[in-house]
Tab-separated table of N, CA and C in Angstrom:
chain	number	residue	atom	x	y	z
A	30	MET	N	67.457	106.939	103.849
A	30	MET	CA	68.929	106.271	103.587
A	30	MET	C	68.457	105.166	102.902
A	31	ALA	N	69.049	104.823	101.847
A	31	ALA	CA	69.044	103.725	101.161
A	31	ALA	C	69.423	102.352	101.935
A	32	HIS	N	68.913	101.184	101.343
A	32	HIS	CA	69.413	99.983	102.027
A	32	HIS	C	70.752	99.403	101.425
A	33	THR	N	71.712	98.974	102.149
A	33	THR	CA	72.731	98.486	101.511
A	33	THR	C	72.846	97.002	101.998
A	34	TYR	N	73.153	96.259	100.730
A	34	TYR	CA	73.248	94.793	100.897
A	34	TYR	C	74.816	94.550	100.486
A	35	LEU	N	75.370	93.714	101.302
A	35	LEU	CA	76.989	93.278	101.032
A	35	LEU	C	76.921	91.765	100.446
A	36	VAL	N	77.887	91.797	99.379
A	36	VAL	CA	77.825	90.608	98.794
A	36	VAL	C	79.354	90.042	98.604
A	37	PRO	N	79.688	89.174	99.571
A	37	PRO	CA	80.828	88.400	99.507
A	37	PRO	C	81.180	87.749	98.091
A	38	TYR	N	82.332	88.279	97.729
A	38	TYR	CA	82.469	87.779	96.106
A	38	TYR	C	83.822	87.215	95.852
A	39	ASP	N	83.780	86.060	95.736
A	39	ASP	CA	85.112	84.945	95.320
A	39	ASP	C	85.328	84.805	93.823
A	40	GLY	N	84.413	84.936	93.000
A	40	GLY	CA	84.383	84.712	91.465
A	40	GLY	C	83.887	83.333	91.389
A	41	SER	N	83.738	82.586	92.317
A	41	SER	CA	82.841	81.119	91.973
A	41	SER	C	81.656	81.194	91.485
A	42	ASP	N	81.007	80.137	90.943
A	42	ASP	CA	79.570	80.150	90.404
A	42	ASP	C	78.775	80.489	91.655
A	43	ASN	N	78.906	80.218	92.611
A	43	ASN	CA	78.140	80.388	93.711
A	43	ASN	C	78.014	81.888	93.991
A	44	ALA	N	79.104	82.421	94.100
A	44	ALA	CA	79.125	83.982	94.382
A	44	ALA	C	78.473	84.466	93.277
A	45	LYS	N	78.700	84.251	92.110
A	45	LYS	CA	78.127	84.925	90.863
A	45	LYS	C	76.341	84.807	91.009
A	46	LYS	N	76.104	83.599	91.418
A	46	LYS	CA	74.604	83.532	91.550
A	46	LYS	C	74.170	84.337	92.537
A	47	ALA	N	74.711	84.380	93.683
A	47	ALA	CA	74.549	85.290	94.790
A	47	ALA	C	74.324	86.776	94.281
A	48	LEU	N	75.282	87.313	93.617
A	48	LEU	CA	75.312	88.557	93.132
A	48	LEU	C	74.209	88.768	92.110
A	49	ASN	N	74.093	87.961	91.149
A	49	ASN	CA	72.729	88.217	90.474
A	49	ASN	C	71.623	88.206	91.056
A	50	TRP	N	71.485	87.215	92.135
A	50	TRP	CA	70.094	87.418	92.948
A	50	TRP	C	70.083	88.952	93.798
A	51	ALA	N	71.452	89.211	94.220
A	51	ALA	CA	71.477	90.419	94.912
A	51	ALA	C	71.128	91.683	94.126
A	52	ILE	N	71.454	91.617	92.713
A	52	ILE	CA	71.216	92.438	91.666
A	52	ILE	C	69.692	92.823	91.653
A	53	GLU	N	68.919	91.734	91.445
A	53	GLU	CA	67.504	91.697	91.203
A	53	GLU	C	66.743	92.090	92.447
A	54	TYR	N	66.986	91.778	93.673
A	54	TYR	CA	66.624	92.405	94.698
A	54	TYR	C	66.945	93.830	95.106
A	55	ALA	N	68.055	94.249	94.673
A	55	ALA	CA	68.355	95.760	94.918
A	55	ALA	C	67.701	96.454	94.070
A	56	LYS	N	67.390	95.991	92.721
A	56	LYS	CA	66.547	96.835	91.774
A	56	LYS	C	65.191	96.974	92.449
A	57	LEU	N	64.599	95.862	93.147
A	57	LEU	CA	63.316	96.034	93.550
A	57	LEU	C	62.993	96.999	94.739
A	58	THR	N	64.173	97.049	95.854
A	58	THR	CA	64.130	97.635	96.678
A	58	THR	C	64.995	99.056	96.530
A	59	LYS	N	65.612	99.267	95.554
A	59	LYS	CA	66.555	100.688	95.508
A	59	LYS	C	67.575	100.650	96.459
A	60	ALA	N	68.173	99.549	96.644
A	60	ALA	CA	69.233	99.221	97.412
A	60	ALA	C	70.528	99.421	96.819
A	61	ARG	N	71.536	99.652	97.670
A	61	ARG	CA	72.947	99.915	97.322
A	61	ARG	C	73.521	98.702	97.434
A	62	ILE	N	74.370	97.987	96.621
A	62	ILE	CA	75.377	96.870	96.850
A	62	ILE	C	76.841	97.128	97.070
A	63	GLU	N	77.384	96.507	97.988
A	63	GLU	CA	78.884	96.347	98.359
A	63	GLU	C	79.267	94.993	97.875
A	64	VAL	N	79.932	94.923	96.957
A	64	VAL	CA	80.693	93.496	96.546
A	64	VAL	C	82.047	93.685	97.320
A	65	LEU	N	82.337	92.854	98.179
A	65	LEU	CA	83.668	92.575	98.836
A	65	LEU	C	84.367	91.303	98.490
A	66	ASN	N	85.515	91.400	98.117
A	66	ASN	CA	86.423	90.182	97.862
A	66	ASN	C	87.441	90.346	98.922
A	67	ILE	N	87.672	88.910	99.635
A	67	ILE	CA	88.413	88.948	100.710
A	67	ILE	C	89.602	88.042	100.222
A	68	GLN	N	90.811	88.714	100.286
A	68	GLN	CA	91.948	88.025	100.018
A	68	GLN	C	92.733	87.437	101.112
A	69	PRO	N	93.437	86.445	100.929
A	69	PRO	CA	94.377	86.004	102.068
A	69	PRO	C	95.266	86.764	102.346
A	70	SER	N	95.868	86.905	103.626
A	70	SER	CA	96.634	87.949	104.213
A	70	SER	C	98.004	87.554	104.001
A	71	PHE	N	98.533	86.692	103.757
A	71	PHE	CA	99.937	86.075	103.306
A	71	PHE	C	100.843	86.755	104.469
A	72	LYS	N	100.423	86.879	105.800
A	72	LYS	CA	101.171	87.141	106.744
A	72	LYS	C	101.774	86.297	107.449
A	73	THR	N	102.576	85.302	106.783
A	73	THR	CA	103.210	84.116	107.324
A	73	THR	C	104.870	84.591	107.348
A	74	ILE	N	105.518	83.841	108.240
A	74	ILE	CA	106.825	83.899	108.303
A	74	ILE	C	107.616	83.901	106.872
A	75	HIS	N	107.218	82.894	106.267
A	75	HIS	CA	107.696	82.457	104.955
A	75	HIS	C	107.595	83.662	103.972
A	76	ALA	N	106.212	84.095	103.960
A	76	ALA	CA	105.858	85.117	102.857
A	76	ALA	C	106.837	86.319	103.381
A	77	LYS	N	106.761	86.623	104.457
A	77	LYS	CA	107.637	87.837	104.831
A	77	LYS	C	108.988	87.791	104.732
A	78	THR	N	109.585	86.616	104.469
A	78	THR	CA	111.020	86.188	104.143
A	78	THR	C	111.231	86.539	102.661
A	79	LEU	N	110.559	85.895	101.953
A	79	LEU	CA	110.543	86.007	100.658
A	79	LEU	C	110.288	87.106	99.699
A	80	PHE	N	109.200	87.702	100.332
A	80	PHE	CA	108.499	89.087	99.501
A	80	PHE	C	108.345	90.048	100.685
A	81	ASN	N	108.575	91.378	99.958
A	81	ASN	CA	108.446	92.543	100.837
A	81	ASN	C	107.147	93.046	100.772
A	82	LYS	N	106.460	93.802	101.423
A	82	LYS	CA	105.011	94.120	101.864
A	82	LYS	C	104.535	94.607	100.403
A	83	HIS	N	105.132	95.475	99.739
A	83	HIS	CA	104.621	96.054	98.368
A	83	HIS	C	104.449	94.917	97.451
A	84	ASP	N	105.304	93.924	97.494
A	84	ASP	CA	104.963	92.789	96.480
A	84	ASP	C	103.728	91.870	96.765
A	85	ILE	N	103.749	91.790	97.893
A	85	ILE	CA	102.560	90.946	98.549
A	85	ILE	C	101.046	91.780	98.176
A	86	GLU	N	101.082	93.286	98.597
A	86	GLU	CA	100.186	94.062	98.233
A	86	GLU	C	99.833	94.040	96.819
A	87	GLU	N	100.852	94.268	96.014
A	87	GLU	CA	100.587	94.112	94.388
A	87	GLU	C	100.049	92.659	94.014
A	88	TYR	N	100.393	91.698	94.495
A	88	TYR	CA	99.777	90.450	94.162
A	88	TYR	C	98.370	90.310	94.834
A	89	GLN	N	97.893	90.830	95.801
A	89	GLN	CA	96.824	90.702	96.117
A	89	GLN	C	95.831	91.552	95.354
A	90	VAL	N	96.166	92.980	94.870
A	90	VAL	CA	95.421	93.548	93.859
A	90	VAL	C	95.323	92.910	92.843
A	91	GLN	N	96.332	92.326	92.134
A	91	GLN	CA	96.113	91.495	91.130
A	91	GLN	C	95.341	90.421	91.138
A	92	LEU	N	95.103	89.686	92.203
A	92	LEU	CA	94.255	88.656	92.529
A	92	LEU	C	92.875	89.166	92.566
A	93	PHE	N	92.587	90.379	93.156
A	93	PHE	CA	91.276	91.121	93.409
A	93	PHE	C	90.628	91.359	91.882
A	94	ASN	N	91.602	91.911	91.109
A	94	ASN	CA	91.120	92.535	89.878
A	94	ASN	C	90.895	91.148	89.077
A	95	GLU	N	91.692	90.043	88.960
A	95	GLU	CA	91.045	89.118	88.430
A	95	GLU	C	89.801	88.545	88.619
A	96	THR	N	89.660	88.371	89.964
A	96	THR	CA	88.293	87.872	90.653
A	96	THR	C	87.156	88.575	90.084
A	97	VAL	N	87.199	90.001	90.467
A	97	VAL	CA	86.123	90.781	89.905
A	97	VAL	C	86.070	91.337	88.590
A	98	GLU	N	86.902	90.591	87.924
A	98	GLU	CA	86.723	91.131	86.417
A	98	GLU	C	85.268	91.086	85.875
A	99	GLY	N	84.612	92.070	85.144
A	99	GLY	CA	83.424	91.883	84.605
A	99	GLY	C	82.220	92.172	85.747
A	100	VAL	N	82.522	92.434	86.931
A	100	VAL	CA	81.660	92.633	87.891
A	100	VAL	C	81.149	94.084	87.854
A	101	ALA	N	82.138	95.034	87.797
A	101	ALA	CA	81.662	96.381	87.596
A	101	ALA	C	80.779	96.587	86.345
A	102	ASP	N	81.065	95.971	85.186
A	102	ASP	CA	80.045	96.178	84.053
A	102	ASP	C	78.808	95.602	84.288
A	103	LEU	N	78.627	94.596	84.946
A	103	LEU	CA	77.623	93.756	85.204
A	103	LEU	C	76.718	94.469	86.160
A	104	LEU	N	77.168	95.181	87.147
A	104	LEU	CA	76.524	96.183	87.949
A	104	LEU	C	76.191	97.359	87.173
A	105	ARG	N	76.867	97.867	86.609
A	105	ARG	CA	76.651	99.221	85.699
A	105	ARG	C	75.539	98.865	84.839
A	106	ASP	N	75.539	97.760	84.040
A	106	ASP	CA	74.502	97.507	82.950
A	106	ASP	C	73.154	96.698	83.539
A	107	SER	N	73.208	96.555	85.123
A	107	SER	CA	72.023	95.990	85.471
A	107	SER	C	70.985	96.909	85.838
A	108	GLY	N	71.304	98.172	86.140
A	108	GLY	CA	70.420	99.330	86.518
A	108	GLY	C	70.394	99.344	87.999
A	109	VAL	N	71.432	98.821	88.779
A	109	VAL	CA	71.499	99.201	90.057
A	109	VAL	C	72.060	100.536	90.300
A	110	ASP	N	71.222	101.156	91.078
A	110	ASP	CA	71.809	102.801	91.150
A	110	ASP	C	73.175	103.168	91.718
A	111	GLU	N	73.328	102.263	92.719
A	111	GLU	CA	74.660	102.725	93.541
A	111	GLU	C	75.319	101.449	93.840
A	112	TYR	N	76.441	101.098	93.806
A	112	TYR	CA	77.381	100.095	94.118
A	112	TYR	C	78.755	100.328	94.487
A	113	ARG	N	79.461	99.578	94.897
A	113	ARG	CA	80.879	99.620	95.326
A	113	ARG	C	81.556	98.187	95.412
A	114	ILE	N	82.690	98.090	94.710
A	114	ILE	CA	83.381	96.930	94.719
A	114	ILE	C	84.775	97.101	95.431
A	115	THR	N	84.973	96.493	96.748
A	115	THR	CA	86.095	96.586	97.241
A	115	THR	C	86.722	95.070	97.555
A	116	TRP	N	88.061	95.391	98.307
A	116	TRP	CA	88.699	94.114	98.963
A	116	TRP	C	89.302	94.282	100.301
A	117	ASN	N	89.620	93.432	100.776
A	117	ASN	CA	90.002	93.375	102.155
A	117	ASN	C	91.027	92.075	102.234
A	118	GLU	N	91.681	91.782	103.303
A	118	GLU	CA	92.298	90.744	103.547
A	118	GLU	C	92.201	90.254	104.864
A	119	GLY	N	92.262	88.809	105.079
A	119	GLY	CA	92.200	88.256	106.203
A	119	GLY	C	91.318	86.990	106.243
A	120	ASP	N	90.774	86.409	107.344
A	120	ASP	CA	89.759	85.485	107.497
A	120	ASP	C	88.620	85.997	107.125
A	121	PRO	N	87.933	85.231	106.162
A	121	PRO	CA	86.627	85.682	105.690
A	121	PRO	C	85.675	86.011	106.771
A	122	LYS	N	85.690	85.285	107.635
A	122	LYS	CA	84.525	85.279	108.799
A	122	LYS	C	84.887	86.480	109.604
A	123	GLU	N	85.977	86.635	109.856
A	123	GLU	CA	86.292	87.972	110.679
A	123	GLU	C	86.087	89.077	109.943
A	124	VAL	N	86.633	89.153	108.544
A	124	VAL	CA	86.458	90.510	107.869
A	124	VAL	C	85.077	90.691	107.394
A	125	LEU	N	84.356	89.648	107.263
A	125	LEU	CA	82.663	90.054	106.997
A	125	LEU	C	82.087	90.573	108.412
A	126	VAL	N	82.454	90.008	109.457
A	126	VAL	CA	81.771	90.474	110.688
A	126	VAL	C	82.277	92.099	111.013
A	127	GLU	N	83.608	92.087	110.844
A	127	GLU	CA	84.099	93.441	110.966
A	127	GLU	C	83.417	94.614	109.995
A	128	THR	N	83.310	94.182	108.727
A	128	THR	CA	82.808	95.114	107.662
A	128	THR	C	81.388	95.581	108.053
A	129	VAL	N	80.653	94.718	108.669
A	129	VAL	CA	79.267	94.774	108.980
A	129	VAL	C	79.216	95.958	110.145
A	130	LYS	N	79.876	95.501	111.347
A	130	LYS	CA	80.014	96.442	112.159
A	130	LYS	C	80.326	97.903	112.210
A	131	THR	N	81.737	97.851	111.105
A	131	THR	CA	82.013	99.213	110.849
A	131	THR	C	80.936	99.873	110.020
A	132	SER	N	80.332	99.466	109.271
A	132	SER	CA	79.348	100.073	108.470
A	132	SER	C	78.178	100.974	109.201
A	133	GLN	N	78.089	100.191	110.293
A	133	GLN	CA	76.824	100.789	111.423
A	133	GLN	C	77.088	102.115	111.771
A	134	THR	N	78.290	102.643	111.901
A	134	THR	CA	78.361	103.794	112.295
A	134	THR	C	78.631	105.070	110.934
A	135	GLY	N	78.615	104.454	109.967
A	135	GLY	CA	78.985	105.218	108.497
A	135	GLY	C	77.567	105.628	107.707
A	136	ASP	N	77.653	106.030	106.660
A	136	ASP	CA	76.539	106.556	105.893
A	136	ASP	C	75.817	105.412	105.158
A	137	HIS	N	76.434	104.336	104.979
A	137	HIS	CA	75.651	103.289	104.342
A	137	HIS	C	75.805	101.821	105.367
A	138	PRO	N	75.031	101.975	106.294
A	138	PRO	CA	75.232	100.767	107.178
A	138	PRO	C	74.506	99.534	106.331
A	139	ILE	N	75.215	98.478	106.439
A	139	ILE	CA	74.789	97.242	105.839
A	139	ILE	C	73.726	96.633	106.489
A	140	GLU	N	72.610	96.144	105.783
A	140	GLU	CA	71.366	95.653	106.426
A	140	GLU	C	71.067	94.476	105.955
A	141	LEU	N	72.188	93.707	105.179
A	141	LEU	CA	71.592	92.307	104.593
A	141	LEU	C	73.000	91.937	103.941
A	142	ILE	N	73.332	90.480	104.191
A	142	ILE	CA	74.180	89.942	103.524
A	142	ILE	C	73.832	89.090	102.701
A	143	ILE	N	74.379	89.018	101.322
A	143	ILE	CA	73.591	87.902	100.466
A	143	ILE	C	74.721	87.230	99.974
A	144	MET	N	74.843	85.868	100.066
A	144	MET	CA	76.075	85.182	100.045
A	144	MET	C	75.731	83.759	99.294
A	145	GLY	N	76.532	83.353	98.302
A	145	GLY	CA	76.444	81.835	97.969
A	145	GLY	C	77.196	80.699	99.026
A	146	SER	N	76.618	79.519	99.021
A	146	SER	CA	77.246	78.620	100.084
A	146	SER	C	77.937	77.746	99.086
A	147	ARG	N	79.147	77.278	99.538
A	147	ARG	CA	79.759	76.202	98.882
A	147	ARG	C	79.334	75.036	99.356
A	148	GLY	N	78.994	75.000	100.690
A	148	GLY	CA	78.252	73.587	101.094
A	148	GLY	C	79.275	72.371	101.052
A	149	THR	N	80.666	72.620	101.353
A	149	THR	CA	81.389	71.418	101.384
A	149	THR	C	81.840	70.898	102.763
A	150	ASN	N	81.361	71.529	103.797
A	150	ASN	CA	81.493	70.993	104.975
A	150	ASN	C	80.581	69.929	105.403
A	151	PRO	N	81.241	68.659	105.726
A	151	PRO	CA	80.313	67.571	106.107
A	151	PRO	C	79.705	67.784	107.331
A	152	PHE	N	80.099	68.513	108.228
A	152	PHE	CA	79.540	68.948	109.549
A	152	PHE	C	78.004	69.538	109.440
A	153	PHE	N	78.087	70.501	108.344
A	153	PHE	CA	76.805	70.829	108.183
A	153	PHE	C	75.955	70.357	107.069
A	154	GLY	N	76.005	69.112	106.808
A	154	GLY	CA	75.145	68.424	106.020
A	154	GLY	C	75.232	68.809	104.421
A	155	GLY	N	76.547	69.479	104.165
A	155	GLY	CA	76.791	69.713	102.806
A	155	GLY	C	75.988	70.899	102.207
A	156	VAL	N	74.999	71.660	102.973
A	156	VAL	CA	74.509	72.552	102.878
A	156	VAL	C	74.891	73.967	103.003
A	157	LEU	N	75.594	74.115	104.102
A	157	LEU	CA	76.243	75.541	104.157
A	157	LEU	C	77.847	75.034	104.262
A	158	GLY	N	78.511	76.174	103.815
A	158	GLY	CA	79.885	76.180	104.234
A	158	GLY	C	80.227	76.791	105.605
A	159	SER	N	81.465	76.917	105.725
A	159	SER	CA	81.775	77.313	107.099
A	159	SER	C	81.665	78.634	107.359
A	160	VAL	N	81.984	79.613	106.244
A	160	VAL	CA	81.796	81.011	106.175
A	160	VAL	C	80.318	81.386	106.247
A	161	SER	N	79.471	80.798	105.479
A	161	SER	CA	77.975	81.051	105.588
A	161	SER	C	77.590	80.659	107.030
A	162	TYR	N	77.896	79.585	107.536
A	162	TYR	CA	77.292	78.976	108.799
A	162	TYR	C	77.874	80.039	109.836
A	163	ALA	N	79.124	80.662	109.768
A	163	ALA	CA	79.480	81.516	110.524
A	163	ALA	C	78.965	82.751	110.683
A	164	MET	N	78.396	83.165	109.371
A	164	MET	CA	77.802	84.603	109.104
A	164	MET	C	76.502	84.310	109.848
A	165	ILE	N	75.648	83.323	109.637
A	165	ILE	CA	74.472	83.024	110.196
A	165	ILE	C	74.540	83.158	111.545
A	166	ASN	N	75.578	82.655	112.329
A	166	ASN	CA	75.450	82.718	113.743
A	166	ASN	C	76.250	83.828	114.232
A	167	SER	N	76.684	84.678	113.566
A	167	SER	CA	77.639	85.755	114.007
A	167	SER	C	76.460	86.941	114.622
A	168	GLY	N	75.089	86.761	113.748
A	168	GLY	CA	73.912	87.692	114.648
A	168	GLY	C	74.520	89.213	114.101
A	169	VAL	N	75.212	89.674	113.460
A	169	VAL	CA	75.678	90.978	113.158
A	169	VAL	C	74.422	91.732	112.116
A	170	CYS	N	73.754	90.768	111.309
A	170	CYS	CA	72.747	91.261	110.472
A	170	CYS	C	72.165	90.168	109.822
A	171	PRO	N	70.939	90.330	109.104
A	171	PRO	CA	70.599	89.233	108.502
A	171	PRO	C	71.103	88.627	107.426
A	172	VAL	N	71.063	87.333	106.977
A	172	VAL	CA	72.034	86.850	105.799
A	172	VAL	C	70.908	86.022	104.969
A	173	THR	N	71.141	86.164	103.830
A	173	THR	CA	70.408	85.361	102.612
A	173	THR	C	71.335	84.543	102.024
A	174	ILE	N	71.342	83.264	102.232
A	174	ILE	CA	72.071	82.091	101.508
A	174	ILE	C	71.574	81.638	100.365
A	175	ILE	N	72.314	81.850	99.286
A	175	ILE	CA	71.773	81.615	97.868
A	175	ILE	C	72.479	80.118	97.671
A	176	PRO	N	71.522	79.101	97.632
A	176	PRO	CA	72.043	77.807	97.744
A	176	PRO	C	72.806	77.395	96.299
A	177	GLN	N	73.784	76.428	96.547
A	177	GLN	CA	74.690	76.077	95.007
A	177	GLN	C	73.551	75.076	94.406
A	178	GLU	N	73.849	74.861	93.244
A	178	GLU	CA	73.162	73.750	92.511
A	178	GLU	C	73.674	72.485	92.523
A	179	LYS	N	73.015	71.566	92.645
A	179	LYS	CA	73.835	70.137	92.923
A	179	LYS	C	73.771	69.314	91.558
């Protein structure tokens, strides 16, 4: 069974840096890459009042497509043998933990998360963002944080 690496991807420079690092590492280890974009759920009383479910889902798909534009080409051209690009909705910390846990019973269990760090949280010294900090502390699998350039 091939290794599977999860790369949370929001289109930021840090996420792009993490994806490029994951690609190089995956080529060395013959790993499969799962790129996951997490959209806000928009499940608020205001959104439900103003928009129907179909419109919200259509908007989320539009945001997903804009965010991952060019990612499939990059992965295909990189020489990575197998990859998948998906999206989900909700709180990023919860979605990432659930994605890893769910994968453990499937054909491609996630063995490593490779993610960038925004590092904007003053409580963590500006090194780790809240999502990367939460993933390290979740203990669901090893996490590699690709630091941002200052």
